[in-house]
mmCIF file of N, CA and C in Angstrom:
data_model
loop_
_atom_site.group_PDB
_atom_site.id
_atom_site.type_symbol
_atom_site.label_atom_id
_atom_site.label_comp_id
_atom_site.label_asym_id
_atom_site.label_seq_id
_atom_site.Cartn_x
_atom_site.Cartn_y
_atom_site.Cartn_z
ATOM 1 N N MET A 1 92.374 -10.908 134.930
ATOM 2 C CA MET A 1 92.559 -11.536 136.082
ATOM 3 C C MET A 1 92.218 -10.701 137.104
ATOM 4 N N LYS A 2 93.151 -9.533 136.927
ATOM 5 C CA LYS A 2 94.221 -9.193 138.308
ATOM 6 C C LYS A 2 93.264 -7.510 138.795
ATOM 7 N N TRP A 3 92.540 -7.397 136.950
ATOM 8 C CA TRP A 3 91.411 -5.858 137.168
ATOM 9 C C TRP A 3 90.471 -5.913 137.689
ATOM 10 N N ILE A 4 90.245 -7.850 137.173
ATOM 11 C CA ILE A 4 88.144 -8.535 138.014
ATOM 12 C C ILE A 4 88.619 -8.517 139.189
ATOM 13 N N PHE A 5 90.064 -8.915 140.028
ATOM 14 C CA PHE A 5 89.868 -8.624 141.221
ATOM 15 C C PHE A 5 90.002 -7.284 141.987
ATOM 16 N N LEU A 6 90.412 -6.481 141.534
ATOM 17 C CA LEU A 6 90.306 -5.139 142.075
ATOM 18 C C LEU A 6 89.144 -4.662 141.995
ATOM 19 N N VAL A 7 88.237 -5.096 141.431
ATOM 20 C CA VAL A 7 86.430 -4.165 140.774
ATOM 21 C C VAL A 7 85.904 -5.321 141.639
ATOM 22 N N LEU A 8 86.334 -6.247 142.228
ATOM 23 C CA LEU A 8 85.405 -7.122 143.568
ATOM 24 C C LEU A 8 86.065 -5.953 144.785
ATOM 25 N N LEU A 9 87.062 -5.653 145.054
ATOM 26 C CA LEU A 9 87.287 -4.850 145.995
ATOM 27 C C LEU A 9 86.859 -3.556 146.022
ATOM 28 N N LEU A 10 86.374 -3.269 145.602
ATOM 29 C CA LEU A 10 86.197 -1.828 145.554
ATOM 30 C C LEU A 10 85.121 -1.977 146.129
ATOM 31 N N PRO A 11 84.533 -0.747 147.335
ATOM 32 C CA PRO A 11 83.121 -0.759 147.995
ATOM 33 C C PRO A 11 81.868 -0.275 146.835
ATOM 34 N N LEU A 12 81.233 -0.784 146.426
ATOM 35 C CA LEU A 12 79.633 -0.418 146.060
ATOM 36 C C LEU A 12 79.031 -0.470 147.028
ATOM 37 N N GLN A 13 77.839 0.502 146.528
ATOM 38 C CA GLN A 13 76.651 1.339 147.550
ATOM 39 C C GLN A 13 75.445 0.885 147.436
ATOM 40 N N ALA A 14 74.552 0.956 147.531
ATOM 41 C CA ALA A 14 73.330 1.281 146.625
ATOM 42 C C ALA A 14 72.996 2.346 148.221
ATOM 43 N N TYR A 15 71.841 3.295 147.594
ATOM 44 C CA TYR A 15 71.686 4.763 147.905
ATOM 45 C C TYR A 15 69.226 4.118 147.718
ATOM 46 N N SER A 16 68.916 4.032 148.976
ATOM 47 C CA SER A 16 67.430 4.391 148.349
ATOM 48 C C SER A 16 66.878 5.516 149.436
ATOM 49 N N SER A 17 65.563 6.294 149.520
ATOM 50 C CA SER A 17 64.266 7.315 150.279
ATOM 51 C C SER A 17 63.442 6.048 150.041
ATOM 52 N N THR A 18 63.016 6.829 150.953
ATOM 53 C CA THR A 18 61.952 6.396 151.371
ATOM 54 C C THR A 18 60.775 7.331 151.733
ATOM 55 N N CYS A 19 59.773 7.652 150.719
ATOM 56 C CA CYS A 19 58.869 9.402 151.795
ATOM 57 C C CYS A 19 57.576 8.585 152.470
ATOM 58 N N ILE A 20 57.168 8.836 153.630
ATOM 59 C CA ILE A 20 56.430 8.296 154.907
ATOM 60 C C ILE A 20 55.581 9.509 154.652
ATOM 61 N N SER A 21 54.161 9.102 153.918
ATOM 62 C CA SER A 21 53.656 10.304 154.602
ATOM 63 C C SER A 21 52.290 10.083 155.612
ATOM 64 N N THR A 22 52.164 10.933 156.449
ATOM 65 C CA THR A 22 51.123 9.700 158.024
ATOM 66 C C THR A 22 49.605 10.054 157.545
ATOM 67 N N GLU A 23 48.888 9.686 157.640
ATOM 68 C CA GLU A 23 47.509 9.664 158.098
ATOM 69 C C GLU A 23 47.378 10.742 158.843
ATOM 70 N N ASP A 24 47.864 11.317 159.449
ATOM 71 C CA ASP A 24 47.205 13.202 160.104
ATOM 72 C C ASP A 24 47.529 14.328 158.221
ATOM 73 N N LYS A 25 49.293 14.351 157.604
ATOM 74 C CA LYS A 25 48.825 14.044 156.985
ATOM 75 C C LYS A 25 47.841 14.841 155.803
ATOM 76 N N SER A 26 47.804 13.034 155.093
ATOM 77 C CA SER A 26 47.075 13.292 154.406
ATOM 78 C C SER A 26 45.364 13.698 154.953
ATOM 79 N N PHE A 27 45.063 13.161 156.166
ATOM 80 C CA PHE A 27 43.969 13.749 156.307
ATOM 81 C C PHE A 27 43.412 15.385 156.667
ATOM 82 N N VAL A 28 45.104 16.293 156.946
ATOM 83 C CA VAL A 28 44.986 17.824 156.676
ATOM 84 C C VAL A 28 44.960 17.618 155.170
ATOM 85 N N TRP A 29 45.357 17.228 154.688
ATOM 86 C CA TRP A 29 45.319 17.978 153.250
ATOM 87 C C TRP A 29 43.966 17.533 152.109
ATOM 88 N N ASN A 30 43.192 16.113 152.141
ATOM 89 C CA ASN A 30 41.764 16.062 152.141
ATOM 90 C C ASN A 30 41.316 17.117 152.710
ATOM 91 N N GLN A 31 41.217 17.147 153.633
ATOM 92 C CA GLN A 31 40.037 18.569 154.484
ATOM 93 C C GLN A 31 40.615 19.960 154.326
ATOM 94 N N LYS A 32 41.911 20.694 153.608
ATOM 95 C CA LYS A 32 41.910 21.749 153.713
ATOM 96 C C LYS A 32 41.839 21.716 151.581
ATOM 97 N N TYR A 33 42.026 20.838 151.078
ATOM 98 C CA TYR A 33 42.065 21.343 149.412
ATOM 99 C C TYR A 33 41.273 19.873 148.516
ATOM 100 N N ALA A 34 40.420 19.238 149.513
ATOM 101 C CA ALA A 34 39.212 18.203 148.663
ATOM 102 C C ALA A 34 38.314 19.079 147.705
ATOM 103 N N GLU A 35 37.864 20.405 147.800
ATOM 104 C CA GLU A 35 36.773 21.422 146.821
ATOM 105 C C GLU A 35 38.179 21.747 145.843
ATOM 106 N N GLU A 36 39.176 21.329 146.241
ATOM 107 C CA GLU A 36 39.490 21.884 144.710
ATOM 108 C C GLU A 36 40.245 20.922 144.263
ATOM 109 N N ILE A 37 39.816 19.777 143.884
ATOM 110 C CA ILE A 37 39.181 18.398 142.570
ATOM 111 C C ILE A 37 37.863 18.500 142.577
ATOM 112 N N SER A 38 38.155 18.233 141.870
ATOM 113 C CA SER A 38 36.762 17.958 140.329
ATOM 114 C C SER A 38 36.523 17.024 140.255
ATOM 115 N N ILE A 39 35.144 15.894 140.642
ATOM 116 C CA ILE A 39 35.212 14.410 140.261
ATOM 117 C C ILE A 39 33.720 14.736 140.165
ATOM 118 N N LYS A 40 33.168 14.100 138.280
ATOM 119 C CA LYS A 40 32.046 13.971 137.795
ATOM 120 C C LYS A 40 31.843 13.150 137.243
ATOM 121 N N THR A 41 30.832 12.127 137.165
ATOM 122 C CA THR A 41 30.151 11.043 137.074
ATOM 123 C C THR A 41 29.007 11.237 136.458
ATOM 124 N N GLU A 42 29.322 10.282 135.077
ATOM 125 C CA GLU A 42 27.800 10.435 134.237
ATOM 126 C C GLU A 42 27.741 9.174 133.184
ATOM 127 N N PHE A 43 25.540 8.774 133.718
ATOM 128 C CA PHE A 43 26.226 7.459 133.268
ATOM 129 C C PHE A 43 25.157 7.515 132.448
ATOM 130 N N PHE A 44 25.843 6.539 131.378
ATOM 131 C CA PHE A 44 24.901 6.760 129.764
ATOM 132 C C PHE A 44 25.291 5.056 129.588
ATOM 133 N N ASP A 45 24.168 4.279 128.694
ATOM 134 C CA ASP A 45 24.322 3.321 128.654
ATOM 135 C C ASP A 45 24.925 1.899 128.712
ATOM 136 N N GLY A 46 24.637 1.918 130.131
ATOM 137 C CA GLY A 46 25.874 1.011 131.287
ATOM 138 C C GLY A 46 26.599 0.575 131.049
ATOM 139 N N SER A 47 26.951 2.457 131.184
ATOM 140 C CA SER A 47 28.479 2.047 131.675
ATOM 141 C C SER A 47 28.800 3.661 132.767
ATOM 142 N N TYR A 48 29.054 4.570 133.364
ATOM 143 C CA TYR A 48 30.199 5.302 134.297
ATOM 144 C C TYR A 48 31.551 6.143 133.402
ATOM 145 N N THR A 49 30.910 6.976 132.958
ATOM 146 C CA THR A 49 32.134 7.953 133.214
ATOM 147 C C THR A 49 32.459 8.803 133.657
ATOM 148 N N VAL A 50 33.918 9.237 134.289
ATOM 149 C CA VAL A 50 34.061 9.567 135.591
ATOM 150 C C VAL A 50 35.411 11.316 134.799
ATOM 151 N N ALA A 51 34.936 11.511 135.270
ATOM 152 C CA ALA A 51 36.232 13.202 134.968
ATOM 153 C C ALA A 51 36.314 13.634 135.848
ATOM 154 N N ILE A 52 38.079 13.949 135.316
ATOM 155 C CA ILE A 52 38.297 14.127 136.801
ATOM 156 C C ILE A 52 39.170 15.756 136.448
ATOM 157 N N GLU A 53 39.000 16.554 137.399
ATOM 158 C CA GLU A 53 39.688 18.426 137.501
ATOM 159 C C GLU A 53 40.424 17.996 137.712
ATOM 160 N N THR A 54 41.337 19.028 138.151
ATOM 161 C CA THR A 54 42.648 19.543 139.152
ATOM 162 C C THR A 54 43.415 21.006 138.666
ATOM 163 N N PRO A 55 43.971 22.098 139.430
ATOM 164 C CA PRO A 55 44.728 22.533 139.607
ATOM 165 C C PRO A 55 45.507 22.127 138.574
ATOM 166 N N THR A 56 46.589 23.187 138.081
ATOM 167 C CA THR A 56 47.591 23.492 138.002
ATOM 168 C C THR A 56 49.161 23.083 138.225
ATOM 169 N N GLU A 57 48.770 24.053 139.714
ATOM 170 C CA GLU A 57 49.633 24.578 140.747
ATOM 171 C C GLU A 57 48.169 23.788 142.553
ATOM 172 N N LEU A 58 48.885 23.281 143.517
ATOM 173 C CA LEU A 58 47.913 23.429 144.332
ATOM 174 C C LEU A 58 49.428 23.617 145.958
ATOM 175 N N GLY A 59 49.124 24.564 146.640
ATOM 176 C CA GLY A 59 49.948 24.978 147.629
ATOM 177 C C GLY A 59 50.982 25.363 147.596
ATOM 178 N N GLY A 60 51.640 26.097 146.056
ATOM 179 C CA GLY A 60 52.451 26.342 146.276
ATOM 180 C C GLY A 60 53.644 24.532 145.017
ATOM 181 N N TYR A 61 52.583 23.853 145.174
ATOM 182 C CA TYR A 61 53.227 23.137 144.287
ATOM 183 C C TYR A 61 52.700 22.446 142.890
ATOM 184 N N ALA A 62 53.838 22.170 141.919
ATOM 185 C CA ALA A 62 53.192 21.697 140.872
ATOM 186 C C ALA A 62 52.158 20.722 140.313
ATOM 187 N N PHE A 63 51.230 20.425 139.685
ATOM 188 C CA PHE A 63 50.649 19.232 139.339
ATOM 189 C C PHE A 63 52.133 18.214 139.220
ATOM 190 N N ASN A 64 51.359 16.970 139.389
ATOM 191 C CA ASN A 64 52.092 15.436 139.176
ATOM 192 C C ASN A 64 51.883 14.805 138.777
ATOM 193 N N GLY A 65 50.377 14.152 139.255
ATOM 194 C CA GLY A 65 49.262 13.079 138.244
ATOM 195 C C GLY A 65 48.274 12.881 139.233
ATOM 196 N N VAL A 66 47.378 11.721 138.890
ATOM 197 C CA VAL A 66 46.697 11.517 138.684
ATOM 198 C C VAL A 66 46.639 9.371 139.341
ATOM 199 N N SER A 67 45.767 9.132 140.167
ATOM 200 C CA SER A 67 45.970 7.534 140.134
ATOM 201 C C SER A 67 44.289 7.715 140.708
ATOM 202 N N LEU A 68 44.242 5.947 140.208
ATOM 203 C CA LEU A 68 43.263 5.115 140.712
ATOM 204 C C LEU A 68 43.507 4.766 141.689
ATOM 205 N N SER A 69 42.567 3.940 142.593
ATOM 206 C CA SER A 69 42.973 2.850 142.937
ATOM 207 C C SER A 69 41.692 2.370 143.684
ATOM 208 N N VAL A 70 41.343 1.263 143.296
ATOM 209 C CA VAL A 70 39.874 0.299 143.859
ATOM 210 C C VAL A 70 39.851 -0.623 144.718
ATOM 211 N N ASP A 71 38.841 -0.365 145.255
ATOM 212 C CA ASP A 71 38.472 -1.601 146.423
ATOM 213 C C ASP A 71 39.296 -0.617 148.029
ATOM 214 N N ASN A 72 40.553 -0.781 147.810
ATOM 215 C CA ASN A 72 41.059 -0.021 148.966
ATOM 216 C C ASN A 72 42.285 0.394 148.452
ATOM 217 N N ILE A 73 42.899 1.736 149.297
ATOM 218 C CA ILE A 73 43.762 2.942 148.682
ATOM 219 C C ILE A 73 45.024 2.163 149.458
ATOM 220 N N ASP A 74 45.227 1.042 150.534
ATOM 221 C CA ASP A 74 46.219 1.080 150.718
ATOM 222 C C ASP A 74 46.828 -0.361 150.429
ATOM 223 N N ASP A 75 45.717 -1.292 150.316
ATOM 224 C CA ASP A 75 45.885 -2.462 149.458
ATOM 225 C C ASP A 75 45.267 -2.644 147.940
ATOM 226 N N PRO A 76 45.547 -2.098 146.937
ATOM 227 C CA PRO A 76 43.831 -1.784 146.088
ATOM 228 C C PRO A 76 43.844 -3.535 145.394
ATOM 229 N N THR A 77 43.165 -3.740 144.765
ATOM 230 C CA THR A 77 42.598 -4.783 143.349
ATOM 231 C C THR A 77 43.261 -4.498 142.338
ATOM 232 N N PHE A 78 43.136 -3.275 142.040
ATOM 233 C CA PHE A 78 43.648 -2.190 141.009
ATOM 234 C C PHE A 78 43.604 -1.353 140.673
ATOM 235 N N PHE A 79 45.062 -0.971 140.770
ATOM 236 C CA PHE A 79 45.888 0.215 140.530
ATOM 237 C C PHE A 79 46.371 0.891 139.602
ATOM 238 N N THR A 80 46.050 2.463 138.897
ATOM 239 C CA THR A 80 46.706 2.560 137.762
ATOM 240 C C THR A 80 46.777 4.411 137.740
ATOM 241 N N MET A 81 48.508 4.731 137.021
ATOM 242 C CA MET A 81 47.726 6.379 136.983
ATOM 243 C C MET A 81 47.256 6.699 135.622
ATOM 244 N N LEU A 82 46.288 7.225 135.705
ATOM 245 C CA LEU A 82 45.670 7.826 135.048
ATOM 246 C C LEU A 82 46.025 9.020 134.026
ATOM 247 N N PHE A 83 46.262 8.229 132.731
ATOM 248 C CA PHE A 83 47.166 9.904 131.325
ATOM 249 C C PHE A 83 46.073 10.799 131.924
ATOM 250 N N THR A 84 46.899 12.404 132.024
ATOM 251 C CA THR A 84 45.927 13.668 132.168
ATOM 252 C C THR A 84 46.373 14.630 130.349
ATOM 253 N N GLY A 85 45.708 15.688 130.573
ATOM 254 C CA GLY A 85 45.742 16.784 129.208
ATOM 255 C C GLY A 85 45.894 18.011 130.371
ATOM 256 N N GLU A 86 46.171 18.886 129.522
ATOM 257 C CA GLU A 86 45.954 20.470 130.639
ATOM 258 C C GLU A 86 45.206 21.354 129.578
ATOM 259 N N VAL A 87 44.009 21.431 129.798
ATOM 260 C CA VAL A 87 43.117 21.940 129.459
ATOM 261 C C VAL A 87 42.113 23.131 129.829
ATOM 262 N N ASP A 88 42.738 24.405 129.643
ATOM 263 C CA ASP A 88 42.628 25.842 129.729
ATOM 264 C C ASP A 88 43.040 25.976 131.677
ATOM 265 N N GLU A 89 44.287 25.875 131.775
ATOM 266 C CA GLU A 89 45.029 26.103 133.374
ATOM 267 C C GLU A 89 44.174 25.046 134.425
ATOM 268 N N SER A 90 43.907 23.799 133.967
ATOM 269 C CA SER A 90 43.672 23.065 134.189
ATOM 270 C C SER A 90 44.467 21.940 134.376
ATOM 271 N N HIS A 91 44.279 20.634 134.809
ATOM 272 C CA HIS A 91 44.380 19.262 134.286
ATOM 273 C C HIS A 91 42.971 18.329 134.426
ATOM 274 N N ARG A 92 43.216 17.480 133.613
ATOM 275 C CA ARG A 92 42.130 16.610 133.013
ATOM 276 C C ARG A 92 42.156 15.277 133.224
ATOM 277 N N ALA A 93 42.008 14.318 132.965
ATOM 278 C CA ALA A 93 41.448 12.862 133.142
ATOM 279 C C ALA A 93 39.946 12.110 133.425
ATOM 280 N N TRP A 94 40.378 11.333 132.797
ATOM 281 C CA TRP A 94 38.368 10.786 133.008
ATOM 282 C C TRP A 94 38.874 8.991 132.140
ATOM 283 N N TYR A 95 37.807 8.179 132.633
ATOM 284 C CA TYR A 95 37.956 6.795 132.780
ATOM 285 C C TYR A 95 36.427 6.401 133.012
ATOM 286 N N SER A 96 36.077 4.972 131.850
ATOM 287 C CA SER A 96 35.109 4.670 132.121
ATOM 288 C C SER A 96 35.039 2.998 132.884
ATOM 289 N N VAL A 97 33.364 2.838 133.388
ATOM 290 C CA VAL A 97 33.708 1.830 133.678
ATOM 291 C C VAL A 97 31.947 1.099 133.591
ATOM 292 N N ARG A 98 32.373 -0.221 133.406
ATOM 293 C CA ARG A 98 30.493 -0.708 133.072
ATOM 294 C C ARG A 98 29.839 -0.898 134.795
ATOM 295 N N ALA A 99 28.821 -0.797 134.936
ATOM 296 C CA ALA A 99 28.015 -0.271 135.928
ATOM 297 C C ALA A 99 28.134 -1.543 136.868
ATOM 298 N N GLU A 100 28.265 -2.555 135.716
ATOM 299 C CA GLU A 100 28.082 -3.786 137.492
ATOM 300 C C GLU A 100 29.869 -4.195 137.737
ATOM 301 N N MET A 101 30.773 -3.231 137.298
ATOM 302 C CA MET A 101 32.479 -3.889 137.596
ATOM 303 C C MET A 101 32.276 -2.098 138.686
ATOM 304 N N VAL A 102 31.250 -1.644 138.930
ATOM 305 C CA VAL A 102 31.725 -0.143 139.771
ATOM 306 C C VAL A 102 31.423 -1.150 141.661
ATOM 307 N N ARG A 103 32.662 -0.396 142.047
ATOM 308 C CA ARG A 103 33.346 -0.763 143.652
ATOM 309 C C ARG A 103 33.830 1.062 144.134
ATOM 310 N N LYS A 104 34.351 0.310 145.137
ATOM 311 C CA LYS A 104 34.992 1.773 145.888
ATOM 312 C C LYS A 104 35.784 1.780 144.323
ATOM 313 N N HIS A 105 35.790 3.130 144.242
ATOM 314 C CA HIS A 105 37.130 4.576 143.584
ATOM 315 C C HIS A 105 37.695 4.541 144.151
ATOM 316 N N PHE A 106 39.193 4.907 144.279
ATOM 317 C CA PHE A 106 39.018 6.474 145.491
ATOM 318 C C PHE A 106 40.511 7.145 143.851
ATOM 319 N N ILE A 107 40.217 8.777 143.725
ATOM 320 C CA ILE A 107 41.359 9.012 143.086
ATOM 321 C C ILE A 107 42.008 10.331 143.594
ATOM 322 N N THR A 108 43.390 10.012 143.742
ATOM 323 C CA THR A 108 44.482 10.264 144.422
ATOM 324 C C THR A 108 44.616 11.039 143.328
ATOM 325 N N VAL A 109 45.157 12.563 143.776
ATOM 326 C CA VAL A 109 45.727 13.465 142.785
ATOM 327 C C VAL A 109 47.265 14.372 143.280
ATOM 328 N N SER A 110 48.134 13.735 142.881
ATOM 329 C CA SER A 110 49.832 14.886 143.813
ATOM 330 C C SER A 110 49.977 15.430 143.130
ATOM 331 N N PHE A 111 50.497 16.287 144.095
ATOM 332 C CA PHE A 111 51.769 17.640 143.277
ATOM 333 C C PHE A 111 52.623 17.922 144.194
ATOM 334 N N GLY A 112 54.056 18.280 143.477
ATOM 335 C CA GLY A 112 54.963 18.018 144.380
ATOM 336 C C GLY A 112 55.816 16.685 144.215
ATOM 337 N N PHE A 113 56.429 16.184 145.075
ATOM 338 C CA PHE A 113 56.815 15.298 145.286
ATOM 339 C C PHE A 113 58.022 14.453 144.476
ATOM 340 N N HIS A 114 58.810 15.903 143.910
ATOM 341 C CA HIS A 114 59.889 14.934 143.291
ATOM 342 C C HIS A 114 60.734 15.432 144.397
ATOM 343 N N GLY A 115 61.247 14.488 145.209
ATOM 344 C CA GLY A 115 61.551 14.206 146.658
ATOM 345 C C GLY A 115 61.103 13.952 147.188
ATOM 346 N N CYS A 116 60.455 14.363 148.726
ATOM 347 C CA CYS A 116 59.955 13.936 149.364
ATOM 348 C C CYS A 116 58.650 15.173 149.742
ATOM 349 N N GLU A 117 58.694 15.899 149.078
ATOM 350 C CA GLU A 117 57.623 17.827 149.981
ATOM 351 C C GLU A 117 56.804 17.342 148.508
ATOM 352 N N GLY A 118 55.332 17.934 148.872
ATOM 353 C CA GLY A 118 54.213 17.311 148.095
ATOM 354 C C GLY A 118 52.814 17.332 148.897
ATOM 355 N N ILE A 119 52.022 17.009 147.939
ATOM 356 C CA ILE A 119 50.401 17.169 148.107
ATOM 357 C C ILE A 119 49.734 15.915 148.210
ATOM 358 N N ALA A 120 49.148 15.597 149.028
ATOM 359 C CA ALA A 120 48.607 14.252 147.839
ATOM 360 C C ALA A 120 46.924 14.574 148.852
ATOM 361 N N VAL A 121 45.981 14.351 147.720
ATOM 362 C CA VAL A 121 44.660 14.773 147.858
ATOM 363 C C VAL A 121 44.098 13.471 147.450
ATOM 364 N N THR A 122 43.007 12.761 148.035
ATOM 365 C CA THR A 122 42.504 10.812 147.996
ATOM 366 C C THR A 122 40.720 11.194 148.271
ATOM 367 N N LYS A 123 39.853 11.636 147.143
ATOM 368 C CA LYS A 123 38.569 11.901 146.724
ATOM 369 C C LYS A 123 37.923 9.708 146.230
ATOM 370 N N GLN A 124 36.759 10.394 147.984
ATOM 371 C CA GLN A 124 35.840 8.900 147.035
ATOM 372 C C GLN A 124 35.652 9.210 145.773
ATOM 373 N N VAL A 125 35.124 8.182 144.412
ATOM 374 C CA VAL A 125 33.965 8.839 143.419
ATOM 375 C C VAL A 125 32.947 8.023 143.964
ATOM 376 N N VAL A 126 31.717 9.391 143.663
ATOM 377 C CA VAL A 126 30.183 8.518 144.142
ATOM 378 C C VAL A 126 29.795 8.223 142.496
ATOM 379 N N PHE A 127 29.418 6.884 143.154
ATOM 380 C CA PHE A 127 28.351 7.032 141.189
ATOM 381 C C PHE A 127 27.719 6.960 142.070
ATOM 382 N N ASN A 128 26.296 7.696 141.102
ATOM 383 C CA ASN A 128 24.729 8.295 141.219
ATOM 384 C C ASN A 128 23.941 6.810 140.842
#
């Protein structure tokens, strides 16, 4: 009983950190690095296949991941991280969507961000 009381008296602290990316930074990253990210769509048999190809490094930061946001980047109706594989010194991801389910799709590719340092490039998927 004495030990429980002593444990309760010990100061317990919680630490958290938040990385905040401004719209200005995002705009600059998108303008500077958008051409480095390739997004291709192909229509076949009622579905679109979307293929994403990214470099393994961008702006001195290592590749971190690819995400998909549907309808809106800030408040998506659907969000997921895409599985990627490394092929020929680039990272590739893909997904398929039925033609009737096509809405605004945004791909965000991040580099770095171990801590708060890194780059995130967002591109909208263009369905032909």
